[in-house]
Structures are given as C-alpha cells and as structure tokens.
mmCIF file of N, CA and C in Angstrom:
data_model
loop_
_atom_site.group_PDB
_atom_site.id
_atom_site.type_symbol
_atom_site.label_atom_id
_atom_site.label_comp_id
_atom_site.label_asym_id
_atom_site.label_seq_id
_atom_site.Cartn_x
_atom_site.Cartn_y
_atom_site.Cartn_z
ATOM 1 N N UNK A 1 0.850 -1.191 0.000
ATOM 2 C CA UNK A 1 0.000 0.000 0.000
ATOM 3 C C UNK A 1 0.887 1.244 0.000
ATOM 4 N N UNK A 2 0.836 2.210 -1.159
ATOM 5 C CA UNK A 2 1.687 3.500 -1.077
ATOM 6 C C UNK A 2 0.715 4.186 -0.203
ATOM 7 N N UNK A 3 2.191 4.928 0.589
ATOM 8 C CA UNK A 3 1.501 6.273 1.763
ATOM 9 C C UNK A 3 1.207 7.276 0.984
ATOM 10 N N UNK A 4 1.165 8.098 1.781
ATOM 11 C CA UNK A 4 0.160 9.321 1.561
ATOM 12 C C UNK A 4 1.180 10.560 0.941
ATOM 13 N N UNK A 5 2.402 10.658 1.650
ATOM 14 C CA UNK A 5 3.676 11.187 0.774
ATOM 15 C C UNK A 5 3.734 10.905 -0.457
ATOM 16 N N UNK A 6 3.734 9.381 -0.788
ATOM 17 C CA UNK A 6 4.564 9.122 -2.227
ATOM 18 C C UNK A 6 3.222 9.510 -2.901
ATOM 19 N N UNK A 7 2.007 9.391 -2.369
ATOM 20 C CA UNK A 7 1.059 9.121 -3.479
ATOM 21 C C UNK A 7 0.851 10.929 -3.455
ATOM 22 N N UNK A 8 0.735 11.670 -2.496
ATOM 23 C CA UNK A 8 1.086 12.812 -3.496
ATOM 24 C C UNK A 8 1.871 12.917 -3.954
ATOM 25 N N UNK A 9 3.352 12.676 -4.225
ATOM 26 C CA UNK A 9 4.244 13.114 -4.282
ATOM 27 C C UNK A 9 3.887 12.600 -6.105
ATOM 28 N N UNK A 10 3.383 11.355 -6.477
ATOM 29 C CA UNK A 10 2.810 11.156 -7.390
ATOM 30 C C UNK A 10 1.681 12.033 -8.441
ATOM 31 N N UNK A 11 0.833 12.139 -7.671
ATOM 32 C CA UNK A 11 -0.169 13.150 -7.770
ATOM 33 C C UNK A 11 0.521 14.825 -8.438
ATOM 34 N N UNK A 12 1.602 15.139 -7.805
ATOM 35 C CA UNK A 12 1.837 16.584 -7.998
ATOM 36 C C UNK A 12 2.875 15.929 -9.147
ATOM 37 N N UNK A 13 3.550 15.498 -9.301
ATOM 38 C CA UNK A 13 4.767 15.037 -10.304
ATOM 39 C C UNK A 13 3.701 14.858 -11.714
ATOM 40 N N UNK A 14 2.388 14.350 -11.432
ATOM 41 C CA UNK A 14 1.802 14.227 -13.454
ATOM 42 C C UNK A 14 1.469 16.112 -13.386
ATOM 43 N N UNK A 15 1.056 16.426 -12.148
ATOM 44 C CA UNK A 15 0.410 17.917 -12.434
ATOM 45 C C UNK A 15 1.646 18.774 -12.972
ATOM 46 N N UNK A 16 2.859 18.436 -12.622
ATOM 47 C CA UNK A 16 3.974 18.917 -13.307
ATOM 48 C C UNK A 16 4.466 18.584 -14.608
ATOM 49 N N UNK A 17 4.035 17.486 -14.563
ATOM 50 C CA UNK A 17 3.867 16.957 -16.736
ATOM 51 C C UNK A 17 3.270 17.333 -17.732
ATOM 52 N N UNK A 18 2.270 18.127 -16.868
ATOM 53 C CA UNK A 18 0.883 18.235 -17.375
ATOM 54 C C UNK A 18 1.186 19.349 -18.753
ATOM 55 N N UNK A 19 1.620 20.571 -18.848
ATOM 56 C CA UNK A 19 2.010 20.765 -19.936
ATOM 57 C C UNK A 19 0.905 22.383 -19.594
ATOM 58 N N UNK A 20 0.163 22.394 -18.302
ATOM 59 C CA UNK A 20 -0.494 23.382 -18.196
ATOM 60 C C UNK A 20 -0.055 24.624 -17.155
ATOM 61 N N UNK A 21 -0.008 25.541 -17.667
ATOM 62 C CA UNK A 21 1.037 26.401 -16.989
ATOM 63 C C UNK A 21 0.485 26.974 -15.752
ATOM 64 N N UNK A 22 -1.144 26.415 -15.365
ATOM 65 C CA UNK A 22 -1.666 26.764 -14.309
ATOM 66 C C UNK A 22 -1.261 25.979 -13.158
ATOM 67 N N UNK A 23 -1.368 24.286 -13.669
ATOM 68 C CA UNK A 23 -0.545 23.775 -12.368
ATOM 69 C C UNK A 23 0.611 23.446 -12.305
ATOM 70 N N UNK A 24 1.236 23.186 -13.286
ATOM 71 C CA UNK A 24 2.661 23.035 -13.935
ATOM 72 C C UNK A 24 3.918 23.288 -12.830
ATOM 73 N N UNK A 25 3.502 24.913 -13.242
ATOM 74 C CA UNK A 25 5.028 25.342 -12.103
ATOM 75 C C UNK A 25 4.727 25.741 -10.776
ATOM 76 N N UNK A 26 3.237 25.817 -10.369
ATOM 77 C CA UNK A 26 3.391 25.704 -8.869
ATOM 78 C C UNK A 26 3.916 24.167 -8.409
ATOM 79 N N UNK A 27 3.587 23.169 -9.397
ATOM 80 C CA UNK A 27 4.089 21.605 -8.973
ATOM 81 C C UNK A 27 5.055 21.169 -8.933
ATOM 82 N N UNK A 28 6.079 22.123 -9.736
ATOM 83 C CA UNK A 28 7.277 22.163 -10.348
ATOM 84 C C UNK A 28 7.938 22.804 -8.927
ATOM 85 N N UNK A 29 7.755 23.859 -8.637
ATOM 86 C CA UNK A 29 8.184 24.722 -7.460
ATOM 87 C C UNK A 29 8.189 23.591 -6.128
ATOM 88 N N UNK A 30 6.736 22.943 -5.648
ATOM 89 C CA UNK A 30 6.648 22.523 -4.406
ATOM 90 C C UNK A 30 7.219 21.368 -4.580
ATOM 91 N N UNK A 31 7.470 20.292 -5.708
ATOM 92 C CA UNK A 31 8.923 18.943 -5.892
ATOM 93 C C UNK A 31 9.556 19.505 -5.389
ATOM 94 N N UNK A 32 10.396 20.397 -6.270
ATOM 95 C CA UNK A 32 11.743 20.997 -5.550
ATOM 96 C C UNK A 32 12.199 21.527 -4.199
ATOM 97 N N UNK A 33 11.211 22.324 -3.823
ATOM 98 C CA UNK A 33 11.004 22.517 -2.778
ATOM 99 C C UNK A 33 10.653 20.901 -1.652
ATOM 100 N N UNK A 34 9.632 20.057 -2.271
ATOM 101 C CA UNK A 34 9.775 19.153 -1.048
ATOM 102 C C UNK A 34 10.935 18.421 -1.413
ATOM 103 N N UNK A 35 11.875 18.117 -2.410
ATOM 104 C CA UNK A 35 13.051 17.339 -2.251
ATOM 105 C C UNK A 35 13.883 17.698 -1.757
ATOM 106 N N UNK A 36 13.639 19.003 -1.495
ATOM 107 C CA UNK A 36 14.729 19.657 -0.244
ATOM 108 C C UNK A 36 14.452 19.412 0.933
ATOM 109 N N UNK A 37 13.207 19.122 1.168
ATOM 110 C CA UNK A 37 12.643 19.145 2.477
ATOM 111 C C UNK A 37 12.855 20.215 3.418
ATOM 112 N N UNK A 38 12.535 20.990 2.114
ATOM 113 C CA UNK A 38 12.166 22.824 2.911
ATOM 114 C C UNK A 38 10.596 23.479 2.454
ATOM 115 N N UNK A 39 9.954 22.582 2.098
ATOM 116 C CA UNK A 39 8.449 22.393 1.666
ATOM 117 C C UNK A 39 7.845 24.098 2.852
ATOM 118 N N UNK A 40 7.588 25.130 1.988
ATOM 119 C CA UNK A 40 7.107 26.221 3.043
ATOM 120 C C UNK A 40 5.438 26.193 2.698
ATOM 121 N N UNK A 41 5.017 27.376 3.637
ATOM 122 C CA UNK A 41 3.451 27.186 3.994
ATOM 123 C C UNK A 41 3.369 28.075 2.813
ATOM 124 N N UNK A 42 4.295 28.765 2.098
ATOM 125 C CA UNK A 42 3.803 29.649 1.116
ATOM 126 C C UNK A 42 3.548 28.936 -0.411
ATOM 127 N N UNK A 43 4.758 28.197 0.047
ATOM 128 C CA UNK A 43 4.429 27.301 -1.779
ATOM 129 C C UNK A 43 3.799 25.656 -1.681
ATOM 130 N N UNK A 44 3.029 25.730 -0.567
ATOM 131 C CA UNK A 44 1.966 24.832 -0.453
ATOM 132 C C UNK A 44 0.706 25.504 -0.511
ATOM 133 N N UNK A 45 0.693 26.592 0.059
ATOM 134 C CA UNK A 45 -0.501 27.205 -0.813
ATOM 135 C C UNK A 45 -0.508 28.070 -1.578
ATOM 136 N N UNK A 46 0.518 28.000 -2.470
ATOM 137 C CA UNK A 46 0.037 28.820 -3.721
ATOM 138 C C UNK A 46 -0.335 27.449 -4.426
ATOM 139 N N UNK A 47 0.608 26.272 -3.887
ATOM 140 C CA UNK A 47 0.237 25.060 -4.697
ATOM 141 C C UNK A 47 -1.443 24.688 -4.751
ATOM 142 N N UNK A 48 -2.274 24.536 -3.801
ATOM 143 C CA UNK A 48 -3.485 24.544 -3.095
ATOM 144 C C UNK A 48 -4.105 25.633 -3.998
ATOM 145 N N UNK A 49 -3.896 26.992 -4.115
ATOM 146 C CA UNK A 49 -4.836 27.427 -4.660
ATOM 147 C C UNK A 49 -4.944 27.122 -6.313
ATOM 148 N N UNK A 50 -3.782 27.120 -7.179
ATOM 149 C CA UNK A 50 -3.395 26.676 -8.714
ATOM 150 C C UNK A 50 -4.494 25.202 -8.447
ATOM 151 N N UNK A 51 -4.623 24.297 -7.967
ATOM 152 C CA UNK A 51 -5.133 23.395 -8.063
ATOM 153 C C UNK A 51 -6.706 23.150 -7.395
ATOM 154 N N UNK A 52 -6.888 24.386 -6.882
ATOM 155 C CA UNK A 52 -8.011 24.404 -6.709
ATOM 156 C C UNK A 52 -8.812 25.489 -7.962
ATOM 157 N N UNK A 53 -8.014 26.547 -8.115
ATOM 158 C CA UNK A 53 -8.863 27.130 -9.543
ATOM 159 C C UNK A 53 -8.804 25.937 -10.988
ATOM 160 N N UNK A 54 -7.586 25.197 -10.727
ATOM 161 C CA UNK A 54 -7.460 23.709 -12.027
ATOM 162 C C UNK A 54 -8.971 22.905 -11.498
ATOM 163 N N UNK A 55 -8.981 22.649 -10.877
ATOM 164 C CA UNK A 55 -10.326 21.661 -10.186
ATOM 165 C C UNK A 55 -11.567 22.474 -10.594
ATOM 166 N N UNK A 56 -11.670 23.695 -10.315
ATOM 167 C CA UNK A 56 -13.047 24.735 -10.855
ATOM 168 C C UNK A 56 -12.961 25.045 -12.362
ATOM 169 N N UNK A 57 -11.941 24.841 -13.139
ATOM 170 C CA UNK A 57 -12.199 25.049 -14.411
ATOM 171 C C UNK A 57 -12.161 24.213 -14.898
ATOM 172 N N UNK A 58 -11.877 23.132 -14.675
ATOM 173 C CA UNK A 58 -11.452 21.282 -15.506
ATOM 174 C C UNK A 58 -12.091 20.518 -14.324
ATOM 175 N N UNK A 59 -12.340 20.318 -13.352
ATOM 176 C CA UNK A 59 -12.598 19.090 -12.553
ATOM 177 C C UNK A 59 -13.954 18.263 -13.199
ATOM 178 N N UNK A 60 -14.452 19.016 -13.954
ATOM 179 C CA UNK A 60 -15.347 17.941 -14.509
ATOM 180 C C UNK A 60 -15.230 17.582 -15.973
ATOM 181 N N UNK A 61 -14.410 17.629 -16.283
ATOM 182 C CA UNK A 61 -14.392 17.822 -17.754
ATOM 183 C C UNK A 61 -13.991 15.959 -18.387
ATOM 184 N N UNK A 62 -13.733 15.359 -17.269
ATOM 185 C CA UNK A 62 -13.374 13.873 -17.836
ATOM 186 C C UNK A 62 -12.205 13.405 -17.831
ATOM 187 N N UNK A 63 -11.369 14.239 -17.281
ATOM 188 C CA UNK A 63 -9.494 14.050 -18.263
ATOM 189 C C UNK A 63 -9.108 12.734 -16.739
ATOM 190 N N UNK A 64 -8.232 12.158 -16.770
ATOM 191 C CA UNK A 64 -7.406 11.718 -15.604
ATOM 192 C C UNK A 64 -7.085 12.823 -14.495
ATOM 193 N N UNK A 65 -7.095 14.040 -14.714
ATOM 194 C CA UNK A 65 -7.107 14.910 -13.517
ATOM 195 C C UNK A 65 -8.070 15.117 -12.574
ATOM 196 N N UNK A 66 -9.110 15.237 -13.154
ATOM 197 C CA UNK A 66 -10.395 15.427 -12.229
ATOM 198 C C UNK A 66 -10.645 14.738 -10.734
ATOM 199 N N UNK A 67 -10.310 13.515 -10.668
ATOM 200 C CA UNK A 67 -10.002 13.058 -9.086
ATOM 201 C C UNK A 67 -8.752 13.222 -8.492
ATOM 202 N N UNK A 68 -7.750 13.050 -9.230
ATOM 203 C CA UNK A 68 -6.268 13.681 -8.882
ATOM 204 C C UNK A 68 -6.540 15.353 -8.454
ATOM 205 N N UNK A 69 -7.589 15.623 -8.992
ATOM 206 C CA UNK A 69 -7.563 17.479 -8.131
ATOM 207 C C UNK A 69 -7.803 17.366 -6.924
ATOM 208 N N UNK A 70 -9.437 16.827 -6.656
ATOM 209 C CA UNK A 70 -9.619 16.307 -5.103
ATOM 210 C C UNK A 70 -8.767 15.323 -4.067
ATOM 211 N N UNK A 71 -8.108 14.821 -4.778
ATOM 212 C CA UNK A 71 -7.515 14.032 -3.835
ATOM 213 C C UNK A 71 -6.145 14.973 -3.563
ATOM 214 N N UNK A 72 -5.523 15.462 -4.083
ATOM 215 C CA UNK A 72 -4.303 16.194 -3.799
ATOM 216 C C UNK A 72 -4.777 17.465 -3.323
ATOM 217 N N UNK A 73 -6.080 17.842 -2.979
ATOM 218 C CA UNK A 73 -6.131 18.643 -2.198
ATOM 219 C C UNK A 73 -6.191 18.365 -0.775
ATOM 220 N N UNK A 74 -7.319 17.207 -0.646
ATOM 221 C CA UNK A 74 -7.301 16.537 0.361
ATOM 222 C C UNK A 74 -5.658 16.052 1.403
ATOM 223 N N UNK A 75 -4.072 15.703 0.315
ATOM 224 C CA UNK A 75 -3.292 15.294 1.158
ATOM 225 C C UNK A 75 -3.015 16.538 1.507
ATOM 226 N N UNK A 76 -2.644 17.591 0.599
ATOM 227 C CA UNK A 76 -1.937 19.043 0.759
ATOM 228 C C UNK A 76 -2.792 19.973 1.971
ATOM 229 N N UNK A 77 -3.931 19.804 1.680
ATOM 230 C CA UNK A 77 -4.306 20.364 2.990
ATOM 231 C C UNK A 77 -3.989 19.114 4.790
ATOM 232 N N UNK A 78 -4.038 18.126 4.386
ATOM 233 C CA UNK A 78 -3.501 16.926 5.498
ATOM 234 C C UNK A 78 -1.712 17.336 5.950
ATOM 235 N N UNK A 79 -1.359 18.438 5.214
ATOM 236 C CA UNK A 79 0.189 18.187 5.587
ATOM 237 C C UNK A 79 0.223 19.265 7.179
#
C-alpha cells in the first residue's frame, strides 16, 4: 500500500507533466522545494490554490485529472 507522501508526491509530479502552466510550475516549485525538504506554507498554498482554480475550471471535464484534483487537495491540505 503507497503512503500518503509518495502518493502525493505522485499526484503533484503528473500535475507537473501536465504541460499546463496553471498547475505546472506551482508543482514544479513545491517537488523541488519538497526534495529539499524545505516544503514552506507559502508554496503549499500557492500550490493549493493553482489546483483548486485547475479543479473549478477542468474538474469535470473527464481528463485523468479530475479526481487527482480532489484528492491532492485533500493530502496538501492533510500536511
């Protein structure tokens, strides 16, 4: 069973593939930032909000993101 780390850590790594510049580089920013393990309250929620306006403009639209929005809000706010 993957924890709750890797599986965001999963979660934010496709939002960084993604090719969309809304969640892209806040996802891009908070990797780097958590592979430092200097993860701050500022670029967890700028991360949080990019993925919560991604979730209000796409969360229903069908793609593989749409539960990956809710659920990575759900860990990111759990941290």
């Amino acid at each position: 069973m993957i924890n709750q780390g890797d599986e965001l850590r999963e979660i934010i790594t496709k939002f960084a593939e993604s090719g969309w510049d809304l969640i892209d580089a806040p996802s891009i920013k908070w990797l780097d930032s958590n592979l430092n393990e200097k993860v701050s309250e500022i670029v967890t929620n700028e991360l949080i909000t990019a993925v919560e306006k991604a979730d209000s403009e796409c969360g229903n639209c069908g793609c593989e993101f749409d539960p990956l929005y809710k659920r990575a809000l759900v860990l990111l706010r759990g941290i």
